[in-house]
Short mmCIF file of C-alpha atoms in Angstrom, two decimals:
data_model
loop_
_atom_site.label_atom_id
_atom_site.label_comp_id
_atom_site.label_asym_id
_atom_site.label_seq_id
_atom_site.Cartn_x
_atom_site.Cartn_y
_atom_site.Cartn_z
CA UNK A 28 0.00 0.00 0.00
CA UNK A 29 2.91 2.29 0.71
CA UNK A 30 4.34 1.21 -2.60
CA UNK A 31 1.00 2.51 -4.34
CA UNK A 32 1.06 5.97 -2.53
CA UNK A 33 4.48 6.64 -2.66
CA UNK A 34 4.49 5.97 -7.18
CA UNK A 35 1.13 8.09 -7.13
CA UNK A 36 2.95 10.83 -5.50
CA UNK A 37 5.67 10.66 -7.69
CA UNK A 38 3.76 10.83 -10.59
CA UNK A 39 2.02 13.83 -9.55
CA UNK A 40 5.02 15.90 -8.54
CA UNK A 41 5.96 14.45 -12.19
CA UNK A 42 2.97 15.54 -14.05
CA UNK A 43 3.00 18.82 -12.64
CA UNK A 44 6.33 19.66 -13.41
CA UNK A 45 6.39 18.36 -17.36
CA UNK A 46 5.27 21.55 -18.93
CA UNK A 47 3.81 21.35 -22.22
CA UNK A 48 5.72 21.22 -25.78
CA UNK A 49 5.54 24.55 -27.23
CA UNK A 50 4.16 24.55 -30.69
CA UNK A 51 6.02 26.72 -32.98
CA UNK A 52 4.90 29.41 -35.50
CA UNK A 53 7.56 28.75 -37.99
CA UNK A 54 8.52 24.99 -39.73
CA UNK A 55 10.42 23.94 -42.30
CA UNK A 56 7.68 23.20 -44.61
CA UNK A 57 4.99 25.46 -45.96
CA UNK A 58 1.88 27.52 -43.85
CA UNK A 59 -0.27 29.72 -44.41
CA UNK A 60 -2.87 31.66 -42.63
CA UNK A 61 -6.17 33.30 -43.88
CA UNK A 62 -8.39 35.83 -42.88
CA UNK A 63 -11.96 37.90 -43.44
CA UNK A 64 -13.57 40.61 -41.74
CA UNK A 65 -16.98 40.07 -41.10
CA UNK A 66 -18.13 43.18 -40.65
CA UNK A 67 -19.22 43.83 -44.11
CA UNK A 68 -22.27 44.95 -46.18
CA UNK A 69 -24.93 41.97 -46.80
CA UNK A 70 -23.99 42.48 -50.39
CA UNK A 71 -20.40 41.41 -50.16
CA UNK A 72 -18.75 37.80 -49.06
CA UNK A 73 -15.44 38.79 -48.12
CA UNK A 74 -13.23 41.55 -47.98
CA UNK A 75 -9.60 42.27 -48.80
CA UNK A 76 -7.51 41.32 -46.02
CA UNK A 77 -3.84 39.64 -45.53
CA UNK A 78 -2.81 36.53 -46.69
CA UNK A 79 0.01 35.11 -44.96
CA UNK A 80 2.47 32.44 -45.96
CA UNK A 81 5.72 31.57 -43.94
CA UNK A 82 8.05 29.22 -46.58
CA UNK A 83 11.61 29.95 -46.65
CA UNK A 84 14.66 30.01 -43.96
CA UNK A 85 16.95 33.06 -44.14
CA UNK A 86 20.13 33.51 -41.79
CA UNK A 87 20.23 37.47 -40.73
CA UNK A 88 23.12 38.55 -38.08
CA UNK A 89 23.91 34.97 -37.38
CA UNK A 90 20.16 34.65 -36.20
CA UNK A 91 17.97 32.44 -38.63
CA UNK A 92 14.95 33.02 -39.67
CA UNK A 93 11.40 32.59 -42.06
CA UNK A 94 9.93 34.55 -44.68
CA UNK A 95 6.72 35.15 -43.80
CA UNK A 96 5.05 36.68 -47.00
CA UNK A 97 2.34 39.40 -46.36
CA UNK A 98 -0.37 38.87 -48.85
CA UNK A 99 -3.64 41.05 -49.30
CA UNK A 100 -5.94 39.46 -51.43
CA UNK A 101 -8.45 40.55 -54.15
CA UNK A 102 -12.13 40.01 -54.25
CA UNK A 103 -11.24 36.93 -57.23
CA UNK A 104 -8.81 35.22 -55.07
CA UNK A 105 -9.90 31.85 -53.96
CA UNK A 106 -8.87 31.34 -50.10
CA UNK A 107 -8.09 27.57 -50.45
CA UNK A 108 -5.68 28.24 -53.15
CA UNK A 109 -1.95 28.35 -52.29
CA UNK A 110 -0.23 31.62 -52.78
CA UNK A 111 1.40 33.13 -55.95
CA UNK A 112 4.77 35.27 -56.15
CA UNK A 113 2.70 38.08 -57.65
CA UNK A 114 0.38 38.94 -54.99
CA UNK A 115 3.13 38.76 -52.32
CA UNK A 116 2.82 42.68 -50.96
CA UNK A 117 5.48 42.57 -48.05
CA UNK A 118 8.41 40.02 -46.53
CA UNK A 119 9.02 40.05 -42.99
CA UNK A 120 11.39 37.53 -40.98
CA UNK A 121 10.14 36.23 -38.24
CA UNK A 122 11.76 33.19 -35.93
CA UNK A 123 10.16 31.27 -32.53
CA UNK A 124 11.89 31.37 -29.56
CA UNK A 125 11.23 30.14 -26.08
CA UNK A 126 7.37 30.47 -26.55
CA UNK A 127 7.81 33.41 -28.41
CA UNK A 128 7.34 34.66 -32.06
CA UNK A 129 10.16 37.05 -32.81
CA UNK A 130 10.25 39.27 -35.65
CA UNK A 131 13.96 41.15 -37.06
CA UNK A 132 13.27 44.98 -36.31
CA UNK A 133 14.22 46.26 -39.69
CA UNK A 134 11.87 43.83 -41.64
CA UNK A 135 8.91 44.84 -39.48
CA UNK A 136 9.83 48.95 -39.95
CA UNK A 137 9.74 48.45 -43.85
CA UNK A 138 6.07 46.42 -43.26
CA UNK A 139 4.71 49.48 -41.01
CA UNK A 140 5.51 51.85 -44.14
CA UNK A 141 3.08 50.35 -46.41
CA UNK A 142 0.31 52.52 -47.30
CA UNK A 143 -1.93 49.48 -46.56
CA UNK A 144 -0.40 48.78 -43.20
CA UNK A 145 -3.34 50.08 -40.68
CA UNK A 146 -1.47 50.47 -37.58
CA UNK A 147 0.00 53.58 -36.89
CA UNK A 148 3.18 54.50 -39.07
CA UNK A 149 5.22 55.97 -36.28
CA UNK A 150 4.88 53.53 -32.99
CA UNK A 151 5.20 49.65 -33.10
CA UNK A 152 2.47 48.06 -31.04
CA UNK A 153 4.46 45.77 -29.80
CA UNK A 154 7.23 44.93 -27.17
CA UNK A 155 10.99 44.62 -27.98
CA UNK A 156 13.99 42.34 -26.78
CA UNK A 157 17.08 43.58 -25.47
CA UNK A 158 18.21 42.94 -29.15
CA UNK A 159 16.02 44.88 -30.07
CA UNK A 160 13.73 42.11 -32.13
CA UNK A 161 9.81 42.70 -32.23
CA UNK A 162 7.68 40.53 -29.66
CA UNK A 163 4.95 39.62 -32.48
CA UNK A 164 3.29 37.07 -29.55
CA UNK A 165 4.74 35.53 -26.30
CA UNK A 166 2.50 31.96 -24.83
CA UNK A 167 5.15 32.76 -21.96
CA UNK A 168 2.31 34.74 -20.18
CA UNK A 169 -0.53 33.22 -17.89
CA UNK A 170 -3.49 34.73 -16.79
CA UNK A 171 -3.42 37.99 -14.56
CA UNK A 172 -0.27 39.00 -16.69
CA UNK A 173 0.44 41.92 -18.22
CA UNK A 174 0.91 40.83 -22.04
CA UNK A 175 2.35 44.16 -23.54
CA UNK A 176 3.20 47.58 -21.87
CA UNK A 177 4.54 50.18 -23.35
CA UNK A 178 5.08 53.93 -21.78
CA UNK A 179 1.75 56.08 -23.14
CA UNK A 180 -0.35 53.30 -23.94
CA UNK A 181 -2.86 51.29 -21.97
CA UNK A 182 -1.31 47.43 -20.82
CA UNK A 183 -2.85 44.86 -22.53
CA UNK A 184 -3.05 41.75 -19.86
CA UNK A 185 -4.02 38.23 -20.41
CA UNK A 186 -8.09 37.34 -19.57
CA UNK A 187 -8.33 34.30 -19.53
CA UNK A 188 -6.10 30.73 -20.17
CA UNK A 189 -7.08 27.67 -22.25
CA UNK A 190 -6.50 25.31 -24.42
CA UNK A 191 -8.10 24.08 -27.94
CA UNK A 192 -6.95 20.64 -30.21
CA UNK A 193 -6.55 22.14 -33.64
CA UNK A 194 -7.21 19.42 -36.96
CA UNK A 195 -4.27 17.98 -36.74
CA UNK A 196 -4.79 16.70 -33.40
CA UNK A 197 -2.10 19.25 -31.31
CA UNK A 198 -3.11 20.54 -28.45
CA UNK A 199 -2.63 24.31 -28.23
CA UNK A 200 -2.54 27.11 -25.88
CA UNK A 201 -5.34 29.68 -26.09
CA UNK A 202 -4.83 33.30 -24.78
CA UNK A 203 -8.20 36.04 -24.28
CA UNK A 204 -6.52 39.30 -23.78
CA UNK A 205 -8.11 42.25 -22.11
CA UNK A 206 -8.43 44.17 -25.48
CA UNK A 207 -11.17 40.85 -26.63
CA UNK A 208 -8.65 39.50 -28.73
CA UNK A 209 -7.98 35.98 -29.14
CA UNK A 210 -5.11 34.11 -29.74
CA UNK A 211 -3.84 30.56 -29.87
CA UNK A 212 0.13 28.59 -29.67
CA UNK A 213 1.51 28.31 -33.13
CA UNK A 214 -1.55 30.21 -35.02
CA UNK A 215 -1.73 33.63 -33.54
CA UNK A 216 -4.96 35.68 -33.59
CA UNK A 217 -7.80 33.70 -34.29
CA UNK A 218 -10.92 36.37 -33.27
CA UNK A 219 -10.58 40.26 -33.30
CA UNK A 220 -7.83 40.70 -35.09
CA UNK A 221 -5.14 39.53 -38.05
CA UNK A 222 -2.05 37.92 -37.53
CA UNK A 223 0.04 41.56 -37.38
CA UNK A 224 -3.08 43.43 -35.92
CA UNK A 225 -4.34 42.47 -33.29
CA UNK A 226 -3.01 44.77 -30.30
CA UNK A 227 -3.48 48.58 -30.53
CA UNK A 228 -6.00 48.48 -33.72
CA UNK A 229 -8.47 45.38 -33.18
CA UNK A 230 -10.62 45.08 -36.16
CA UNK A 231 -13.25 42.20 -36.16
CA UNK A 232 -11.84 39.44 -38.52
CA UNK A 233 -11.35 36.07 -37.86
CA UNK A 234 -9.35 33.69 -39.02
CA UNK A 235 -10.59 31.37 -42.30
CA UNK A 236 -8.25 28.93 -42.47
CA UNK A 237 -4.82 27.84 -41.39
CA UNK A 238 -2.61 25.24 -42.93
CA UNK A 239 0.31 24.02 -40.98
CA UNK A 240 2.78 21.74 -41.75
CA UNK A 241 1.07 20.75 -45.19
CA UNK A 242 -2.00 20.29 -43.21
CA UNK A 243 -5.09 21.92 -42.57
CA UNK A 244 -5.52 22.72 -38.94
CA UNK A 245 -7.91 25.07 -38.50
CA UNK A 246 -11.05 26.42 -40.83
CA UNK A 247 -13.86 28.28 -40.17
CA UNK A 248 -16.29 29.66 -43.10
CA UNK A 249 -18.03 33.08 -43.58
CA UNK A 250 -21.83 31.09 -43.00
CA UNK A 251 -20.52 29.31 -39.72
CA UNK A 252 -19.07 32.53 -37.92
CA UNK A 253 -22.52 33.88 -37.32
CA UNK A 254 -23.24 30.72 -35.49
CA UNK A 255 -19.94 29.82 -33.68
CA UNK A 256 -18.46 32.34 -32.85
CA UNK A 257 -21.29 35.49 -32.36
CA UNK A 258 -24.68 33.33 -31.95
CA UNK A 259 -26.31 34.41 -28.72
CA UNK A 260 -29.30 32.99 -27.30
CA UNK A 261 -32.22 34.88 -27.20
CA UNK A 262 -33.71 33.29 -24.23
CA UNK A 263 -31.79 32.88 -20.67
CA UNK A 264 -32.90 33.14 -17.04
CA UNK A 265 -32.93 36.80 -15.39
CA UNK A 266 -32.89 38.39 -19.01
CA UNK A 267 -34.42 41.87 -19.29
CA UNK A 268 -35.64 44.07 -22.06
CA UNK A 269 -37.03 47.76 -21.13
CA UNK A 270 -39.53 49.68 -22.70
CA UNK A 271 -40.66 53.16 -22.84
CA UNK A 272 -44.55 53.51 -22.92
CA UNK A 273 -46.05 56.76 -23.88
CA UNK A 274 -49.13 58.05 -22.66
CA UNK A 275 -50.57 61.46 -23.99
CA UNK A 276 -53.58 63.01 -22.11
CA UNK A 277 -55.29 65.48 -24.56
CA UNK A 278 -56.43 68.93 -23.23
CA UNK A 279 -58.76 71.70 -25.40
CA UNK A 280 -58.09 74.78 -25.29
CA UNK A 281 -60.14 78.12 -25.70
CA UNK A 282 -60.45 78.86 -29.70
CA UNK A 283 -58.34 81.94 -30.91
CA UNK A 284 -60.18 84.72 -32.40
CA UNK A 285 -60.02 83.79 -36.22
CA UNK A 286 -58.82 80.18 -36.22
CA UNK A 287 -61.22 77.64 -37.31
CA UNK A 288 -59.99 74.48 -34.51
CA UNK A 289 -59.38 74.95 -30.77
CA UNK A 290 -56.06 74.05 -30.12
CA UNK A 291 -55.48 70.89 -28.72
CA UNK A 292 -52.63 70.83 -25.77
CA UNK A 293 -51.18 67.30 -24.99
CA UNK A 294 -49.31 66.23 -21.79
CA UNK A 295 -46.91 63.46 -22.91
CA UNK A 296 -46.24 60.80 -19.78
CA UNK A 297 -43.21 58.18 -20.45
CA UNK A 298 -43.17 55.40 -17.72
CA UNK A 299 -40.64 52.34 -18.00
CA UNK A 300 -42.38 49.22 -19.07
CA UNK A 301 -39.68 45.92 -18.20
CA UNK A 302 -40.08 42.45 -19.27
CA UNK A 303 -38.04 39.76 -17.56
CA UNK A 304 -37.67 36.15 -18.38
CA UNK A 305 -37.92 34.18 -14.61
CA UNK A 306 -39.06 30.34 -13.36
CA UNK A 307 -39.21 27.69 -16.51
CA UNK A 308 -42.39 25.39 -17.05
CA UNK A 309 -43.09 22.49 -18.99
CA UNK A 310 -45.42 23.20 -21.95
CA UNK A 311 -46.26 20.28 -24.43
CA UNK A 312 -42.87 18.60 -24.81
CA UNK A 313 -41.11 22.16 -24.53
CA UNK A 314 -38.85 23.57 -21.60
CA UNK A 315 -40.39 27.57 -21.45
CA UNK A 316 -39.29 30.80 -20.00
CA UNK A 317 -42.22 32.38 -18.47
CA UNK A 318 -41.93 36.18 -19.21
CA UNK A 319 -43.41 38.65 -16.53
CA UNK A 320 -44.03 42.22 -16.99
CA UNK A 321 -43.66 45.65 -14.52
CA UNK A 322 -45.02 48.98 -15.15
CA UNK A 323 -43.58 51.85 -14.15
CA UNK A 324 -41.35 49.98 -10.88
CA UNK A 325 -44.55 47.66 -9.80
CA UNK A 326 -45.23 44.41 -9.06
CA UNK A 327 -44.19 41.90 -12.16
CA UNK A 328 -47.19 40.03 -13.24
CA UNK A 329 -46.87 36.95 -15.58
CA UNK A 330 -47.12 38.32 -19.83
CA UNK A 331 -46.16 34.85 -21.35
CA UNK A 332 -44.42 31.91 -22.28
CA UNK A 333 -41.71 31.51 -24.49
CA UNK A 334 -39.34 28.89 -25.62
CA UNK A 335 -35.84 28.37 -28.09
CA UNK A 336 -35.33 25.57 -30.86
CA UNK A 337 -32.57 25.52 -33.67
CA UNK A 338 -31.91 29.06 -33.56
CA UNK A 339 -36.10 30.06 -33.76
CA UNK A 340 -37.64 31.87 -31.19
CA UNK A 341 -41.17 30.85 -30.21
CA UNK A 342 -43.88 32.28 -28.27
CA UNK A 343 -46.73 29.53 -26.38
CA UNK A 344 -50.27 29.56 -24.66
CA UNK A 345 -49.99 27.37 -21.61
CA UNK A 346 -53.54 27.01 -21.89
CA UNK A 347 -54.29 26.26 -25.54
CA UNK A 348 -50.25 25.58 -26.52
CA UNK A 349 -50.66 27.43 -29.85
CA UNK A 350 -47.50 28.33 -30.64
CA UNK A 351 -45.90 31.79 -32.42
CA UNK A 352 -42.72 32.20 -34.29
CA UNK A 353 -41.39 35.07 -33.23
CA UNK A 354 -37.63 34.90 -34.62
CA UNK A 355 -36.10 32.38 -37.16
CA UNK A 356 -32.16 32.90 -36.63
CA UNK A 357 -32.33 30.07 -38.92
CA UNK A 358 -32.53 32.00 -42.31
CA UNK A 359 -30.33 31.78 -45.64
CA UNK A 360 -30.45 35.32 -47.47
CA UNK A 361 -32.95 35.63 -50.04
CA UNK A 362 -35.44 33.56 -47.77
CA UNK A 363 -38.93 35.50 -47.41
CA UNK A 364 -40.62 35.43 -44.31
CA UNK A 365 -44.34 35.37 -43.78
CA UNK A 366 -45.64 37.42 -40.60
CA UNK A 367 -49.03 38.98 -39.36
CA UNK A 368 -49.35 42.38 -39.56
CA UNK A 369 -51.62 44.23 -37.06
CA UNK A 370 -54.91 45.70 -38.44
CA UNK A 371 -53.85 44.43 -42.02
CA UNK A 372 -53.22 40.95 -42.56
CA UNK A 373 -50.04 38.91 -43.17
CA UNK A 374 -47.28 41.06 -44.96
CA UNK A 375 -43.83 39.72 -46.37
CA UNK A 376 -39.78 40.29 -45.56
CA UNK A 377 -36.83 39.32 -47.42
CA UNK A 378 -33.63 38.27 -45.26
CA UNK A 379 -31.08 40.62 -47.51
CA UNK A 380 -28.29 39.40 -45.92
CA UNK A 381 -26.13 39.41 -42.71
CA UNK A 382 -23.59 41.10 -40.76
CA UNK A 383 -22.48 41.94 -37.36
CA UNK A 384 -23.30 45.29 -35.00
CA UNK A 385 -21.38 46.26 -32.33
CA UNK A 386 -22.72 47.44 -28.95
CA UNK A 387 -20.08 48.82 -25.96
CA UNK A 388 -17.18 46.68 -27.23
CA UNK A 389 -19.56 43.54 -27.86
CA UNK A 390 -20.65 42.08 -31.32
CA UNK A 391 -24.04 40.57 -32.13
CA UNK A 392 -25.21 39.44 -35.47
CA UNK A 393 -27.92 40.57 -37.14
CA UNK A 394 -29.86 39.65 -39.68
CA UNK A 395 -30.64 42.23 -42.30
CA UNK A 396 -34.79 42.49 -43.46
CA UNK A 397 -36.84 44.05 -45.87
CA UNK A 398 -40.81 44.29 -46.46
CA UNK A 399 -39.95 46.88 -49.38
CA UNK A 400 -40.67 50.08 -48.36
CA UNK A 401 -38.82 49.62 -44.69
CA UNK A 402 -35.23 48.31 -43.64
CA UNK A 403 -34.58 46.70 -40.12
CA UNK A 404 -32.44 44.15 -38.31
CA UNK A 405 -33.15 41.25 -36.17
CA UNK A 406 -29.99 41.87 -33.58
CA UNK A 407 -29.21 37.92 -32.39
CA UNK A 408 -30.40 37.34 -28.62
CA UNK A 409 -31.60 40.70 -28.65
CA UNK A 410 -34.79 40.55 -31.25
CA UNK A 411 -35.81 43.69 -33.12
CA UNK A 412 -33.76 46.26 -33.64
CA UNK A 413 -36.95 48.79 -32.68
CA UNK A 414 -38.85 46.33 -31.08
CA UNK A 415 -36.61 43.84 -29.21
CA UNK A 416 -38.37 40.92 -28.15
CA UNK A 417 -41.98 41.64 -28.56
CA UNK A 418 -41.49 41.92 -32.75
CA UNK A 419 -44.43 44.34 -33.57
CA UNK A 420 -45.32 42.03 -36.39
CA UNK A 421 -47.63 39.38 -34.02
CA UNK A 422 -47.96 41.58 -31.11
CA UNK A 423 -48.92 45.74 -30.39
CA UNK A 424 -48.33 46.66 -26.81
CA UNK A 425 -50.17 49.85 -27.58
CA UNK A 426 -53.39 51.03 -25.94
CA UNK A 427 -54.36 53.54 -28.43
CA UNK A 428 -52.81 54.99 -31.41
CA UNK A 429 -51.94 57.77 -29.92
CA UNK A 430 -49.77 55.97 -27.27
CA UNK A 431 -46.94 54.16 -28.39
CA UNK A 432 -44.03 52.25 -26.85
CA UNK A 433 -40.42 52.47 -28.09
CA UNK A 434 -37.49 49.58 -26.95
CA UNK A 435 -35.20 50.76 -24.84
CA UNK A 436 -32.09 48.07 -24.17
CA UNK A 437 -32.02 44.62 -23.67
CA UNK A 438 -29.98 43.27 -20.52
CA UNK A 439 -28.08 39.83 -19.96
CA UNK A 440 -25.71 38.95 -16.65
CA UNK A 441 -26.24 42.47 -15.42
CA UNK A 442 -25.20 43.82 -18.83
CA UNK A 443 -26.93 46.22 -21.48
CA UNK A 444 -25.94 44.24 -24.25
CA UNK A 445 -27.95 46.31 -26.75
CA UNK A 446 -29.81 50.08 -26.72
CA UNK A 447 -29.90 52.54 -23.63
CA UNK A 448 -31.74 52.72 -20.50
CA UNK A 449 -34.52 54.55 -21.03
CA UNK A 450 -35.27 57.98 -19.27
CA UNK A 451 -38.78 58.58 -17.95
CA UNK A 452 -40.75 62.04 -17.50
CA UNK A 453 -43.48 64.35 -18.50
CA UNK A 454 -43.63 66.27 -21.45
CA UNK A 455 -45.78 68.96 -23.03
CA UNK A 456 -46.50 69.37 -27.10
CA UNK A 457 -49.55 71.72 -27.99
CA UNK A 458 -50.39 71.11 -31.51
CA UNK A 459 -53.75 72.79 -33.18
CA UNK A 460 -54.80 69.25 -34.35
CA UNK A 461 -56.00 66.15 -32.95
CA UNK A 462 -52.78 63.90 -32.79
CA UNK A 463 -54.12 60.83 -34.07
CA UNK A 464 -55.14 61.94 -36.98
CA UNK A 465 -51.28 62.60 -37.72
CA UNK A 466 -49.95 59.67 -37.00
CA UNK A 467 -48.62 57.13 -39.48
CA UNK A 468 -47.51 53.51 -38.42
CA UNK A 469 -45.88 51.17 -40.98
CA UNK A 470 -46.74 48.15 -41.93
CA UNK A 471 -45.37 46.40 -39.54
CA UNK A 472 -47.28 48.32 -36.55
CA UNK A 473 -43.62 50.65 -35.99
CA UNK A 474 -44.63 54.49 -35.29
CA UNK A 475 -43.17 57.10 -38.35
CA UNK A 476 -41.56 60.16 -36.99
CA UNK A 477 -42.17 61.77 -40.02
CA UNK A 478 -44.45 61.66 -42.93
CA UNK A 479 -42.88 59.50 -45.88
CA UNK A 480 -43.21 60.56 -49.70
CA UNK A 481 -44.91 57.35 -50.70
CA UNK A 482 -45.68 54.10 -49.49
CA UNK A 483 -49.11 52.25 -48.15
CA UNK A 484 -49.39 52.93 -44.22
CA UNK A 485 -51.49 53.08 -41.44
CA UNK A 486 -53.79 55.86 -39.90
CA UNK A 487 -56.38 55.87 -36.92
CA UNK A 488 -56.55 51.92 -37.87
CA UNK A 489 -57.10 52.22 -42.02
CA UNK A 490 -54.92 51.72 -44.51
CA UNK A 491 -53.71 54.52 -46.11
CA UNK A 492 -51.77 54.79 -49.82
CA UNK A 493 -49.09 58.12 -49.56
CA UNK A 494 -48.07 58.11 -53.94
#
């Protein structure tokens, strides 16, 4: 028994002191990394960003090192393809060393020249050695550290530590940093960033591909980012959207010698409407969020059920279990969508695309729409754009057309992930005719600030045509 204990401790003190093989950037055989931004109009697949190859071994000042060739690719070239001598735009030599990627100083000046470089012309972003040699990533650091400090500029520390098996089965380290980037051992930035940029100027790309070692290691496309990497569920315990409802209270006034109408003087009330998702119940087969709503700071009173399958979002009767699709996260551009429209019927939306909004540092992506004569977005775990999670298209929350209620944010964690908390008060508009006769609502129940040049809308409940 002894025996047993004293070989297990052993081979603890053992396994913690064998520290993991350090996978290297550089190889004697060919790589090549690949990236696209995905911020982007719905229009467009892909944008023009580097292309990186490392294939040859140069000796400079007795130190040896790779080429790494700095490609930025046009809108023909095809990402899987290897690389061509033509479209090489810049050469830097870069070498690994003790868990870091070095890069020779003069090589990297020449690359920050380029008109196309996007980092500033006159500061490199990153640390030096005593030799002098740029610090293009160090897996040295663990979490809590500070990754890169440099006099005058915020430090950049290290989040959070992991690791990830790549394609071709190595295990690798993965480093968050403060700034959101994300890097990994022997691939560099993989989220938030490009291979050379991903410190002091973060730009959202992400890495396609990566081939290492004549193998593929790593791929991601365009469609599966959305999903992946920036899919957020809509539904989740404690999550809160606000509203905004409001209220006018009409007052007539004494008629002015000569005018033909008594002017009409409206008190505007706003009062903060909040809808929280709290206890779960079983409804026909389906695990559901019961929703509960507060007005104005009272007591939260249950609104209704909802539930999340494959990316749609659906809203149930516990009594009668007739379901609603609210969202369908689901959608392929050029898909049309079929959706009730209040006071008219069912109306139509085309998904035109996608792409990805940012809110206080955070991205969410969105789904681009269009019924024709309006544009909007369906913002991933947040809803509508203007309506958040009560989509105007099965569902007015308005008492009167001449109340309405606007979104305000949507909250998750603690967090406004999307919008503003709203502001409540009193306000007073005198206007010399009734106000619902002037308003206009879209077809899709949403409230017009101003009057449009042409289009069919709404008006004290009719249809209206505007040519």
């Amino acid at each position: 028994m002894k025996t047993r204990i004293i070989i297990l401790i052993l081979f603890v003190i053992c396994s913690v002191n064998v520290k993991a093989q350090y996978i290297p950037f550089v190889n004697n055989s060919y790589s090549s990394w690949g990236y696209l931004n995905v911020i982007l109009p719905p229009e467009t697949d892909y944008d023009a960003l580097p292309y990186e190859t490392n294939v040859e071994e140069f000796s400079i000042n007795g130190k040896k090192y790779h080429q790494l060739n700095i490609v930025f690719a046009i809108p023909e070239l095809d990402f899987n393809n290897n690389s061509n001598d033509d479209w090489w735009n810049a050469i830097l030599y870069i070498r690994d060393k003790e868990g870091q990627l070095l890069a020779d100083a003069e090589s990297f000046t020449q690359y920050q020249k380029l008109k196309w470089y996007s980092g500033p012309k006159d500061f490199c972003p990153f640390e030096k050695t005593a030799d002098g040699e740029v610090i293009l990533y160090d897996f040295t650091k663990e979490k809590g550290d500070v990754y890169r400090s440099i006099e005058g500029h915020e430090d950049i520390t290290v989040a959070d530590v992991g690791t990830m098996t790549t394609k071709d089965g190595l295990s690798r380290k993965t480093m968050t940093l403060s700034n959101g980037a994300v890097i990994v051992e022997g691939m560099g930035c993989v989220l938030k960033g490009t291979l050379l940029n991903y410190l002091d100027s973060n730009p959202l790309c992400f890495l396609t591909y990566f081939d290492y070692d004549n193998k593929n290691a790593y791929g991601i496309n365009r469609e599966d980012t959305y999903e992946k990497i920036f899919h957020r569920p809509m539904l989740k315990e404690g999550k809160a959207w606000n509203y905004v409802y409001h209220h006018y209270d009409a007052f007539t006034m004494e008629r002015e010698e000569g005018k033909d109408e008594n002017p009409v003087y409206y008190v505007e009330t706003e009062s903060p409407v909040r809808y929280v998702l709290e206890d779960m119940v079983a409804i026909d087969g389906h695990d559901c969020y019961r929703m509960y709503q507060s007005v104005d700071g009272g007591q939260p009173t249950y609104h209704s059920s909802w539930y999340e399958e494959d990316r749609k979002v659906y809203r149930i009767d516990e009594q009668t279990k007739e379901e609603t699709l609210m969202f369908d996260f689901s959608v392929d551009k050029g898909d049309v969508i079929t959706y009730d429209i209040v006071l008219v019927g069912q109306g139509e939306a085309e998904v035109m695309g996608f792409d990805v909004v940012e809110y206080n540092g955070e991205y969410l992506a969105a789904c681009n729409l269009s019924d024709g004569s309006t544009d909007y977005k369906w913002i991933d775990g947040v809803g509508g754009e203007r309506e958040g999670i009560l989509n105007n298209w099965t569902q007015m929350i308005l008492p009167g057309f001449e109340d309405y209620t606007t979104f305000a944010s949507c909250e998750e964690d603690g967090k406004v992930i999307w919008g503003t908390t709203p502001e409540t008060g009193v306000k007073s508009i005198e206007k010399t005719a009734s106000l619902k006769s002037n308003v206009l609502y879209d077809l899709s129940g949403r409230r017009l600030i101003r009057e449009p040049q042409r289009g069919v809308y709404i008006r004290d409940g009719k249809k209206v045509v505007i040519k």
